[in-house]
Structure formats: C-alpha cells, structure tokens
C-alpha cells in the first residue's frame, strides 16, 4: 500500500510514498500529512476469523492487510512490546461498567497512558528502519505530559535514534515530570523550558523550521523526524484496539457479531478517534463515533455546527490537560477522506490564514453521519468520577469526559465502548479531590489517598519514581534550546 498527501502534490515531492518513508519523513506537500491511498476492506469474515485471536495475532493480521514495507520480523518485534503490558495475553482489558457501557483500558503499558499503545511498537519500527538504511535520526518532541514519557520510554537505548524532549517546567504533574527526568540513557535528552506548553511547542516549531539548525544537523549526519500524533506510524497501531475491543464485547456475550456499537473517544489531536474511523471504514460495525472534549470544545463545535473557529479562543487549562488542544492535527485526515485533497487544502489554508472555516450543509451532513460530539466541564467530569467510583469503577479525568457524550447521543440498546486513556495514577490530585474533597495535594499524597480509598495498590513503576535519581537536570530559557540540543548530539 502506498501513501498520498492530504493537500495534494506540489510537483516537488513524490506523489506517492511507501509506509516507511511516510513515517520517517512525515511532512508532505503544502504542509499536509500522509494517508493510505486506500483502506483494506476486512468485512465480517475478518472479525469472525479473529474472534478468538490473541491481541498480537489480530494486530499482525491487520498490519498484513495494509501491506506495508516493514519486514515481518520487525513487525513481530514491534508487537512483542505489548508483552511488557500488565497482562501480556490481553494488553487492553475491556471492563463492563453497566449494562450498556464498557471501558476499553488503553493505559496498561509502561507509562500508564494510552500513548504507549502506539509509541511502544512505533519505537521498534522507526529504530529498525533507521538501522536498515544506516541513517541517524533525531526525534524532537514538546510535551504537556503524556507523549514525552511514552516517547522516551520507547526510544530508550534504541540504535540510530536520539530523542530531545521539551517540557514546560512546572507545567506537568509530578509523576509526568519524574517519568521524564529520571530516564537515564545516553540517547535521551530531557529539557525543561521556563514557560508554558505553548512556549515549548512554539520554540520547537521555530527550531524545526530553522535552516541553520538543519545545516548543523546535517554536519552531524543526523536527520530530523517526528513522533507526534500525525505520524501514520502511530495511527496504524491505533486501529487495532478498536477492533479488539469490539471482539472482546462479542467474547463477553454483550454483542453478537455484526451488532453495532458506539465508540466514545476522549479527544485532543484526534488520533484515537481517527483509528476508530478507519476501523469503521474497514468494516467494524459502528453506529456512530462519539467525540468527547473538555471545555476546549472546538471539536464539539466542528461536529455540531461544521464550524472550526479559533478566533475567540485561547487554550483553557482543565483537569484533563492532554485534551487542552485547539488545533487538532488529525482532523485533516477526516477532511481528506470525506471531501478530497483540493477541499482539504482549501479548508486548512483558510484555517491558517483566517483562524476559521465553515463546512457547507452537505459536508456537515456527511460528517454527522459518522460523528456526534459533546463536551464536559471539569465539574461535570468530577461528578462522573465520584458517582462511578461509588458504583465500583475508578477512572481518570480524561476518561470521565466520555460519559456526558454517551448520555447526550447514545440510543438505548446499543452498547458503548468508552476509551480510557490514562490510569488514575497519572492525574491523582484531581481524582483525590473528587473522591475525598482534598485540595492541592501533591501527587505522592494523592496517590496514597486514592490507593487507600479504592483499596488498590500504586503500581511499582509509579511509586518507584519518587526514589529514583534525577538524571536530566536541564531547565533552560527557550532561546538556548538549539545550543543545548546540539551539545547533546
Ligand atoms: C493524548 C491523550 C488524549 C488525546 O488523544 P488524541 O489521540 O490526541 O485525541 C486523551 N487522553 C489522554 C490521557 C492522552 O494522553
């Protein structure tokens, strides 16, 4: 299968590329991104065949259906990273929380958030490709908290890849910061920036577009790549768990094969939801994909009114910070799939230029045939955490946003799969506040208090963080990032 560009071709780049080049050099013509030129049609037979397959067997079959140019042995090695999840046999448990509602837990990997689902196998693929081509890559990332730890964890000690990860000093939780600054490997550099996430991100963007920086990297025989959520190498691993979750419901006798479900996704950059969309297009029986947001409800407005409007908006800090996003990067792939390259280019350029665009009524109708959306305030989310905890289920604030969307749009009788994107350990002060009323608790105290309330242990990889050595001490001004990164290389 080949990959094509969401904004069409500029006549300078190749108009079709292989999977491996799409993931090593993810930027395409006119600032677009790569998408598969077609999707395999799996049909109900694929589901039937894999009803009792293990997660890895299902994953291998799905990747094979994409016919990507990655050696079978590398795919196997990549999928073996799921063996390090809590339960190697079932890396994604699906838990029934009431008659109509099932939670697919995507956070049982090493960094306790769903970024591991894609970044764990992606790290293997990227490093192996770099080795095969005898190339060296620098991956630069700016993180507000979950991507950084997951990227560092997956590339740690892998050959031909180095990672420089920027985070806003003081802008992440204790656990998230410790997950990064305790990572000790010669190919990893973690840099705290004086400023907030936007400062870190814009400093990164500036650096990535600097010709001077590119020339210096070239001198060091190093290429730049990106592990951000528009990289199709991540998306492909995010299709698998949607199919797995559906099959789990069939195995649990909650569904008959062929019955439709709602996929209910807490969304930021729309990678998780895009994986569900592709699964649906490949034949998964989905009634609607429900998009849950927090108060940064730009996706809600997009799906409810066809208007993507950033003009009156600034990012609002919420208790679900991984969804504090206004420019949701994978929306572009939906635009392309529904409306084609020409229209996608037009809409995306309009967004860049005017900070807004409006879909036509027919376009909106097409969008709403697939998606519904709603948003959830911090207070509503807190009530969900409280009330569901009383009924026996402990969840994080991102997962909590999904229940409002379900209430707004799910019809009785059709089951909903809610995607849980983080373990309680990653956002413990918010959860402790919901459960006990305690305020402004530090992570360690909050973890202990939730562990006590819920009678559940703190996982070792989290509790151990507080005793580890700090290996990454850099906290610098954003103007010094380039010097710091070049010194690291
Ligand atoms: C990244 C993240 C999200 C958002 O996922 P997208 O694929 O960017 O929509 C939601 N919740 C958590 C905890 C995350 O880390």
XYZ file of C-alpha atoms and ligand atoms in Angstrom:
504
model
C 0.000 0.000 0.000
C 1.181 3.490 -0.785
C 0.618 6.781 0.956
C -0.662 10.000 -0.579
C -0.919 13.593 0.588
C -3.933 15.261 2.195
C -3.364 18.605 0.421
C -2.374 17.194 -2.956
C 1.073 17.166 -4.530
C 3.297 20.191 -5.213
C 5.247 18.558 -8.045
C 8.457 18.580 -5.986
C 7.893 15.704 -3.600
C 6.960 12.190 -4.714
C 3.206 11.981 -5.154
C 3.094 8.519 -3.588
C 5.434 7.162 -0.937
C 5.867 3.893 0.916
C 4.831 3.430 4.545
C 8.450 3.617 5.677
C 9.108 6.972 4.025
C 5.772 8.324 5.276
C 6.824 7.599 8.838
C 10.468 8.668 8.554
C 9.636 11.957 6.766
C 6.042 12.672 7.783
C 5.671 16.174 6.301
C 4.084 16.286 2.847
C 3.284 18.930 0.172
C 1.698 22.241 1.258
C 2.039 21.303 4.926
C -0.238 18.287 4.596
C 0.150 14.796 6.027
C 0.195 11.284 4.572
C -2.796 8.966 4.333
C -3.160 5.459 2.886
C -4.285 5.561 -0.775
C -6.984 3.037 0.076
C -8.052 1.034 3.097
C -8.261 -2.752 3.172
C -11.845 -3.989 3.297
C -11.833 -6.541 6.094
C -15.509 -7.336 6.233
C -17.227 -9.502 8.790
C -15.135 -12.563 7.850
C -12.026 -10.943 9.308
C -13.875 -10.429 12.587
C -15.149 -13.992 12.508
C -11.659 -15.352 11.823
C -10.133 -13.409 14.688
C -12.886 -13.826 17.233
C -10.560 -15.859 19.442
C -7.204 -14.495 18.308
C -4.744 -13.016 20.765
C -4.130 -9.258 20.592
C -0.832 -9.807 18.789
C -2.297 -12.218 16.242
C -5.097 -9.789 15.459
C -2.578 -6.955 15.182
C -0.326 -8.925 12.834
C -3.255 -9.800 10.565
C -4.388 -6.191 10.448
C -0.898 -4.878 9.634
C -0.555 -7.556 6.948
C -3.803 -6.328 5.399
C -2.158 -2.899 4.971
C 0.720 -4.492 3.026
C 3.313 -2.138 4.480
C 7.003 -2.291 3.575
C 8.181 -3.454 7.008
C 9.864 -6.850 7.455
C 7.730 -9.452 9.129
C 10.412 -9.978 11.795
C 10.390 -6.247 12.623
C 6.600 -6.264 12.934
C 6.844 -9.230 15.300
C 9.496 -7.473 17.356
C 7.330 -4.334 17.478
C 4.253 -6.244 18.606
C 6.297 -8.033 21.272
C 6.445 -4.715 23.132
C 2.856 -5.470 24.214
C 4.286 -8.381 26.243
C 5.528 -5.829 28.780
C 1.999 -4.583 29.483
C 0.297 -5.688 32.725
C -1.175 -8.781 31.097
C 0.857 -9.978 28.113
C -2.072 -12.089 26.913
C -4.503 -9.192 26.989
C -2.800 -5.780 26.886
C -6.187 -3.998 26.557
C -8.760 -5.218 29.099
C -12.363 -4.216 28.409
C -14.396 -3.762 31.577
C -18.173 -3.694 31.872
C -19.314 -0.756 33.995
C -23.064 -1.016 33.390
C -25.406 -2.847 31.016
C -24.753 -0.577 28.067
C -21.255 0.691 28.866
C -17.852 -0.934 28.519
C -14.497 0.704 29.173
C -11.572 -0.248 26.981
C -8.494 0.408 29.113
C -5.656 1.627 26.914
C -3.284 2.524 29.759
C -1.732 -0.750 30.910
C 1.681 -0.032 29.349
C 4.925 1.240 30.905
C 3.973 4.941 31.198
C 0.325 4.410 32.218
C -1.304 6.415 29.415
C -2.646 5.367 26.030
C 0.308 6.889 24.149
C 2.118 3.593 24.842
C -0.366 1.694 22.635
C 1.172 3.262 19.541
C 4.571 4.545 20.656
C 5.796 1.259 22.093
C 5.677 -0.660 18.773
C 6.434 2.505 16.740
C 9.785 2.919 18.554
C 10.911 -0.508 17.362
C 9.805 0.112 13.767
C 11.487 3.512 13.490
C 14.757 2.395 15.022
C 14.924 -0.756 12.847
C 14.228 1.279 9.690
C 16.975 3.735 10.610
C 19.410 0.855 11.144
C 18.489 -0.811 7.845
C 19.082 2.460 6.000
C 22.184 3.250 8.007
C 20.703 6.638 8.938
C 20.604 8.510 12.222
C 17.527 10.331 13.427
C 16.804 12.996 15.980
C 13.251 12.933 17.256
C 12.196 16.194 18.828
C 9.083 16.384 20.940
C 7.342 19.013 23.028
C 5.075 17.504 25.628
C 2.402 18.644 28.023
C 2.785 15.401 29.925
C 1.943 12.034 28.324
C 3.711 11.937 24.956
C 7.126 12.824 26.427
C 7.353 9.913 28.873
C 5.974 7.471 26.253
C 8.429 8.663 23.568
C 11.408 8.497 25.930
C 10.420 5.058 27.157
C 10.083 3.589 23.682
C 13.315 5.001 22.222
C 15.446 4.438 25.317
C 18.727 2.734 24.266
C 17.439 2.040 20.738
C 20.033 2.246 17.984
C 20.251 5.118 15.440
C 17.649 7.270 17.191
C 18.105 10.091 19.678
C 15.296 11.949 21.425
C 15.236 15.517 22.679
C 12.109 16.174 24.673
C 10.962 19.636 25.782
C 8.540 20.122 28.655
C 7.237 23.233 30.417
C 8.969 23.361 33.793
C 6.188 23.454 36.370
C 3.565 22.743 33.705
C 3.280 18.972 34.181
C 2.265 16.822 37.124
C 4.966 15.480 39.469
C 4.506 11.983 38.088
C 4.799 13.123 34.481
C 7.918 15.195 35.209
C 9.558 12.367 37.160
C 8.765 9.914 34.355
C 10.889 12.122 32.111
C 13.705 13.438 34.296
C 14.521 10.026 35.780
C 15.061 8.496 32.320
C 18.744 7.716 32.116
C 20.047 6.661 28.715
C 22.768 8.142 26.504
C 20.378 8.688 23.578
C 17.821 10.714 25.563
C 17.815 14.387 26.447
C 15.043 15.978 28.504
C 14.904 19.755 28.634
C 12.706 21.816 30.918
C 11.717 25.201 29.499
C 10.923 28.312 31.518
C 7.394 28.929 30.248
C 4.213 27.018 29.467
C 3.432 24.265 26.954
C 2.720 26.755 24.167
C 6.171 28.309 24.708
C 7.781 24.862 24.492
C 5.782 23.972 21.395
C 6.423 27.222 19.529
C 10.130 27.080 20.408
C 10.161 23.588 18.937
C 8.340 24.678 15.778
C 10.798 27.518 15.281
C 13.735 25.170 15.633
C 12.241 22.587 13.272
C 11.851 25.177 10.529
C 15.287 26.740 11.038
C 17.638 26.210 8.089
C 20.632 26.945 10.267
C 19.644 24.169 12.632
C 19.031 21.766 9.729
C 22.502 22.510 8.330
C 24.130 21.833 11.692
C 22.266 18.540 11.991
C 23.449 17.577 8.536
C 27.056 18.200 9.619
C 26.404 15.698 12.380
C 24.937 13.232 9.879
C 21.563 13.424 11.594
C 18.056 13.711 10.144
C 15.039 15.133 11.881
C 11.896 13.138 12.306
C 8.791 13.481 14.415
C 6.942 11.100 16.683
C 3.913 13.368 17.053
C 0.399 12.109 16.633
C 0.141 12.905 12.911
C 2.784 10.287 12.144
C 0.941 7.458 10.406
C 3.322 5.035 12.096
C 1.391 5.789 15.271
C -2.068 5.833 13.709
C -1.761 2.335 12.278
C -1.312 0.874 15.769
C -4.404 2.795 16.932
C -6.763 0.935 14.607
C -6.085 -2.441 16.213
C -7.527 -1.830 19.675
C -10.865 -0.637 18.312
C -11.317 -3.987 16.573
C -10.001 -5.840 19.619
C -12.450 -4.035 21.928
C -15.393 -4.935 19.702
C -14.329 -8.595 19.632
C -13.961 -8.524 23.428
C -17.626 -7.500 23.693
C -18.587 -10.427 21.467
C -16.458 -12.761 23.606
C -18.151 -11.391 26.718
C -21.561 -12.147 25.106
C -22.524 -8.484 25.236
C -22.819 -8.422 21.431
C -23.483 -10.753 18.557
C -21.017 -10.444 15.703
C -22.429 -7.793 13.380
C -24.261 -5.793 16.085
C -23.386 -2.116 16.048
C -21.630 -0.195 18.839
C -20.764 3.368 19.741
C -17.083 4.216 20.041
C -16.770 7.027 22.595
C -13.363 8.706 22.468
C -11.800 11.418 24.703
C -10.188 13.531 22.002
C -7.375 16.029 21.580
C -5.355 15.602 18.409
C -7.944 13.093 17.139
C -5.513 10.199 16.634
C -7.518 7.794 18.767
C -10.798 8.755 17.078
C -9.177 8.538 13.624
C -8.140 4.953 14.403
C -11.798 4.214 15.178
C -12.891 5.908 11.950
C -10.507 3.788 9.875
C -11.670 0.634 11.703
C -15.263 1.564 10.845
C -14.380 2.127 7.201
C -12.631 -1.232 7.127
C -15.834 -2.941 8.216
C -16.151 -2.699 12.000
C -19.896 -2.408 12.808
C -20.050 1.080 14.326
C -23.257 3.083 14.790
C -21.502 6.397 15.497
C -18.194 7.639 16.824
C -18.805 9.913 19.803
C -16.212 12.637 20.313
C -15.732 13.819 23.895
C -13.965 17.089 24.677
C -13.331 19.229 27.746
C -14.020 22.987 27.841
C -11.656 23.412 24.903
C -14.653 22.355 22.850
C -13.517 23.224 19.358
C -14.230 19.667 18.142
C -17.745 19.800 19.599
C -18.464 22.950 17.617
C -16.896 21.456 14.488
C -19.094 18.373 14.601
C -22.271 20.072 15.843
C -22.114 23.119 13.563
C -19.472 22.426 10.908
C -17.518 25.437 12.119
C -13.847 25.183 13.044
C -13.309 28.503 14.730
C -10.254 29.602 16.707
C -10.913 33.345 16.553
C -12.346 33.878 20.009
C -10.466 31.073 21.656
C -7.422 30.665 23.856
C -6.471 27.347 25.426
C -8.218 26.849 28.770
C -6.309 24.867 31.401
C -8.515 21.971 32.546
C -8.260 18.871 34.717
C -7.902 16.802 31.522
C -4.770 18.567 30.198
C -3.955 16.013 27.473
C -7.079 17.308 25.698
C -6.274 21.022 26.112
C -5.811 21.390 22.367
C -7.323 23.772 19.811
C -5.609 22.808 16.555
C -6.444 19.150 16.391
C -3.997 17.766 13.853
C -5.698 14.565 12.700
C -8.932 16.334 11.749
C -7.181 16.963 8.449
C -7.232 13.251 7.628
C -11.011 13.159 8.147
C -11.432 16.185 5.862
C -9.368 14.452 3.213
C -11.282 11.207 3.472
C -14.683 12.880 3.278
C -14.034 15.782 0.919
C -10.812 15.087 -1.026
C -7.428 16.802 -1.326
C -8.462 20.002 -3.071
C -11.096 20.901 -0.493
C -8.840 19.850 2.394
C -6.097 22.157 1.168
C -8.589 24.994 0.833
C -10.018 24.490 4.336
C -6.651 24.055 6.043
C -5.165 27.134 4.367
C -8.254 29.066 5.414
C -7.759 27.917 8.991
C -4.117 29.030 8.904
C -4.980 32.380 7.350
C -8.315 33.355 8.935
C -8.342 31.126 12.016
C -11.663 29.610 10.994
C -13.581 27.741 8.319
C -17.177 26.692 7.793
C -18.271 23.426 6.152
C -21.197 23.533 3.743
C -24.536 21.980 4.833
C -23.945 18.862 2.694
C -20.430 18.485 4.076
C -21.752 18.814 7.614
C -24.336 16.153 6.916
C -21.580 13.760 5.816
C -19.583 14.497 8.954
C -22.586 13.988 11.225
C -23.405 10.668 9.579
C -20.298 9.383 11.340
C -19.687 11.550 14.395
C -21.568 13.112 17.281
C -19.827 15.284 19.853
C -20.263 16.913 23.217
C -18.007 18.460 25.845
C -17.715 18.077 29.587
C -16.710 20.748 32.114
C -14.251 19.996 34.926
C -17.120 19.952 37.409
C -19.224 17.561 35.347
C -16.176 15.325 34.989
C -15.588 15.393 38.731
C -19.188 14.265 39.327
C -18.707 11.383 36.896
C -15.543 10.286 38.733
C -17.411 10.464 42.070
C -20.586 8.687 41.024
C -18.882 5.947 39.029
C -16.424 5.339 41.865
C -19.406 4.749 44.179
C -20.592 2.149 41.663
C -17.208 0.447 41.684
C -15.206 1.961 38.834
C -12.189 4.226 39.274
C -11.268 6.408 36.292
C -9.130 9.365 35.307
C -10.491 12.819 34.270
C -9.962 12.252 30.514
C -11.998 9.062 30.528
C -14.693 10.843 32.554
C -15.434 13.285 29.703
C -16.887 10.406 27.656
C -19.900 9.777 29.889
C -21.560 13.088 29.037
C -21.257 12.410 25.285
C -22.735 8.976 25.795
C -25.644 10.454 27.741
C -26.248 13.041 25.027
C -26.127 10.756 21.993
C -26.185 7.019 22.686
C -29.533 5.362 21.974
C -30.726 2.746 24.434
C -29.963 -0.816 23.426
C -26.749 -0.048 21.553
C -23.611 -0.711 23.586
C -20.971 1.966 24.059
C -17.233 1.360 24.210
C -15.604 4.181 26.156
C -11.856 4.516 25.719
C -9.891 5.060 28.897
C -6.705 6.896 28.050
C -4.915 7.202 31.384
C -4.577 5.366 34.652
C -5.689 7.118 37.854
C -2.022 7.353 38.875
C -1.255 9.996 36.248
C -3.809 12.572 37.350
C -4.069 11.734 41.014
C -4.602 15.189 42.590
C -7.775 15.731 40.515
C -9.098 12.284 41.354
C -8.232 12.555 45.062
C -10.126 15.837 45.088
C -13.178 14.146 43.551
C -13.074 11.212 45.967
C -12.195 12.893 49.279
C -12.514 16.630 48.721
C -8.795 17.190 49.489
C -7.330 20.138 47.586
C -3.938 20.959 46.034
C -2.443 17.680 47.187
C 0.966 16.698 45.826
C 0.959 13.615 43.622
C 2.510 11.274 46.192
C -0.057 12.145 48.872
C -2.904 11.985 46.361
C -1.711 8.586 45.136
C -1.657 7.261 48.685
C -5.070 8.616 49.431
C -6.689 7.143 46.293
C -4.897 3.854 46.880
C -6.452 3.810 50.369
C -9.955 4.871 49.226
C -10.046 2.391 46.353
C -8.145 -0.337 48.164
C -5.836 -0.745 45.193
C -2.022 -0.674 45.150
C 0.039 2.050 43.484
C 1.780 0.307 40.554
C 5.517 -0.129 41.147
C 6.582 1.897 38.097
C 4.790 4.898 39.605
C 5.745 4.560 43.276
C 9.404 3.893 42.378
C 9.626 7.212 40.532
C 9.776 9.122 43.792
C 13.007 7.378 44.861
C 14.856 7.394 41.554
C 17.822 9.624 40.755
C 17.166 12.710 38.693
C 19.204 12.031 35.544
C 18.027 15.025 33.491
C 18.697 18.334 35.192
C 18.439 20.843 32.341
C 15.948 23.649 32.831
C 16.733 26.453 30.415
C 15.479 29.557 28.684
C 13.744 28.776 25.399
C 16.320 30.797 23.437
C 19.002 28.301 24.424
C 17.319 25.140 23.164
C 19.336 24.916 19.963
C 22.687 25.122 21.778
C 21.524 22.562 24.322
C 20.340 20.093 21.667
C 23.487 20.453 19.540
C 25.667 19.915 22.614
C 23.717 16.740 23.354
C 24.269 15.448 19.812
C -3.130 12.030 24.157
C -4.268 11.849 25.111
C -5.603 12.067 24.728
C -5.989 12.599 23.360
O -5.817 11.642 22.354
P -5.816 12.104 20.804
O -5.474 10.863 20.072
O -4.764 13.161 20.683
O -7.171 12.607 20.502
C -6.590 11.831 25.661
N -6.290 11.426 26.909
C -5.021 11.204 27.323
C -4.775 10.797 28.721
C -3.962 11.396 26.434
O -2.692 11.183 26.848
